[in-house]
Amino acid sequence: MPDQKKIGIFDSGVGGISVLRVLLKELPAHDVIFVADQAHVPYGRRPLEEVQTFSFEITRWLLDRDCAEIIVACNTASAAALHELRAAFPQVPFVGMEPAVKPAAEQTRTGTVGVIATPATFQGALYASVIERFANHVTVLENTCPGLVEEIEAGHLRGAETRRILETALHPMLKKGIDTVVLGCTHFPLVIPLIQEITGPQVRVIDPAPAVARQAVRVFPGGNADLKRKRRVEAFTTGDPERLRTLVSLFIKEETIIRPLAWDAANHLEP
Ligand code: DGL
């Protein structure tokens, strides 16, 4: 009898789609539930404690829906809560995000790499530890790209403002000789074509989603899916379902059921 274990995945918003799109290819038969907390996006300018509270509640909600593994498809939520989530739910495998400084530092030829991420991600202990472990011998330039998450949420993947924000962040880094850009926010891979246009083809842009999806497959706690049954992909948003639908339909080719989800006055999720 196949064991239909589900995978839970969440982000502050549409950034989770950059991980979800790869995950669906890597695990073609399991049910997946994605939560986009668009009522609270952006997470990146909030205190880490607040993001941790949201992350715990979304995790509980996903576990209540029989998810056997949780992917924290958000660098900011990973910075705020990954360590604490693993401690609170030791029986659950968690896969989180950390800026891919390691491969960048290993492969740079100029010795200078750029990282773009949210302010909260840069403030977190996770980022500090990544820099300490992997980036001693390289120069790391950082930028928070203010307003970029909001533009991507609005679906402005090639808009003038999106370009302006990215150019403001990347041009000074390019002048200083970066040959690699690490995307430290899951929203940013959704604008890779524009980023690559600005950097030129000689600069390597690192999207961590494939590595994260492969890790999610590696730690998935067993359970073969029934290959004869069509799997179910659901995307819940605490914001506007139409807004989520637009971006899901751009990036996810598999049928995805979009559903609303609400925070109640006590900061719990319903239904
Ligand atoms: N997608 C998120 C991340 O990876 C958060 C963006 C935000 O809500 O500020 O950091």
Coordinates of N, CA and C and ligand atoms in Angstrom, one line a residue, residues 11-13 15-16 40-45 73-77 97 118 121 149 184-187, ligand 1:
D11 N 6.8 30.2 2.2 CA 7.6 31.4 2.1 C 6.7 32.6 2.5
S12 N 7.3 33.8 2.5 CA 6.5 35.0 2.8 C 5.6 35.3 1.6
G13 N 5.9 34.7 0.4 CA 5.1 35.1 -0.7 C 5.5 34.2 -1.9
G15 N 8.1 34.0 -3.6 CA 9.5 33.5 -3.7 C 9.5 32.0 -3.6
G16 N 8.6 31.4 -2.8 CA 8.6 29.9 -2.7 C 8.4 29.2 -4.0
H40 N 1.7 39.0 5.1 CA 2.8 39.6 5.9 C 4.1 39.9 5.0
V41 N 4.0 39.7 3.7 CA 5.2 39.9 2.9 C 5.4 41.5 2.8
P42 N 6.6 42.0 2.8 CA 7.9 41.3 3.0 C 8.2 41.0 4.4
Y43 N 8.8 39.8 4.6 CA 9.4 39.4 5.9 C 10.7 40.1 6.1
G44 N 11.4 40.4 5.1 CA 12.8 40.9 5.2 C 13.0 42.1 6.0
R45 N 12.0 42.9 6.2 CA 12.2 44.1 7.0 C 11.6 44.0 8.4
A73 N 11.2 27.6 2.4 CA 11.7 28.1 1.1 C 11.8 29.6 1.1
C74 N 12.5 30.1 2.2 CA 12.6 31.5 2.4 C 13.9 31.7 3.3
N75 N 14.8 32.5 2.7 CA 16.0 32.7 3.5 C 15.8 33.4 4.8
T76 N 14.8 34.4 4.7 CA 14.5 35.2 5.9 C 13.9 34.3 7.0
A77 N 13.0 33.5 6.7 CA 12.4 32.6 7.7 C 13.4 31.6 8.2
M97 N 17.0 27.4 3.7 CA 17.8 28.1 2.7 C 18.9 28.8 3.5
T118 N 17.7 39.9 1.9 CA 16.9 40.8 2.7 C 17.7 41.3 3.9
T121 N 17.9 38.6 6.6 CA 18.8 37.5 6.3 C 20.3 37.9 6.6
V149 N 11.5 42.8 -3.5 CA 10.5 41.8 -3.2 C 9.1 42.3 -3.6
G184 N 20.3 35.4 -2.4 CA 20.0 35.0 -1.1 C 18.6 35.3 -0.6
C185 N 17.7 35.3 -1.6 CA 16.3 35.5 -1.3 C 15.6 34.7 -2.4
T186 N 14.6 33.9 -2.0 CA 13.9 33.0 -3.0 C 13.1 33.8 -4.0
H187 N 12.8 35.1 -3.7 CA 12.1 35.8 -4.7 C 13.0 36.1 -6.0
Ligands
DGL1 N1 11.6 35.1 -0.1 C1 12.1 35.5 1.1 C2 13.6 35.2 1.3 O1 14.0 34.3 0.7 C3 11.6 36.7 1.8 C4 11.4 38.0 1.1 C5 10.6 38.9 2.0 O2 9.5 38.6 2.3 O3 11.2 39.9 2.4 O4 14.2 35.8 2.1

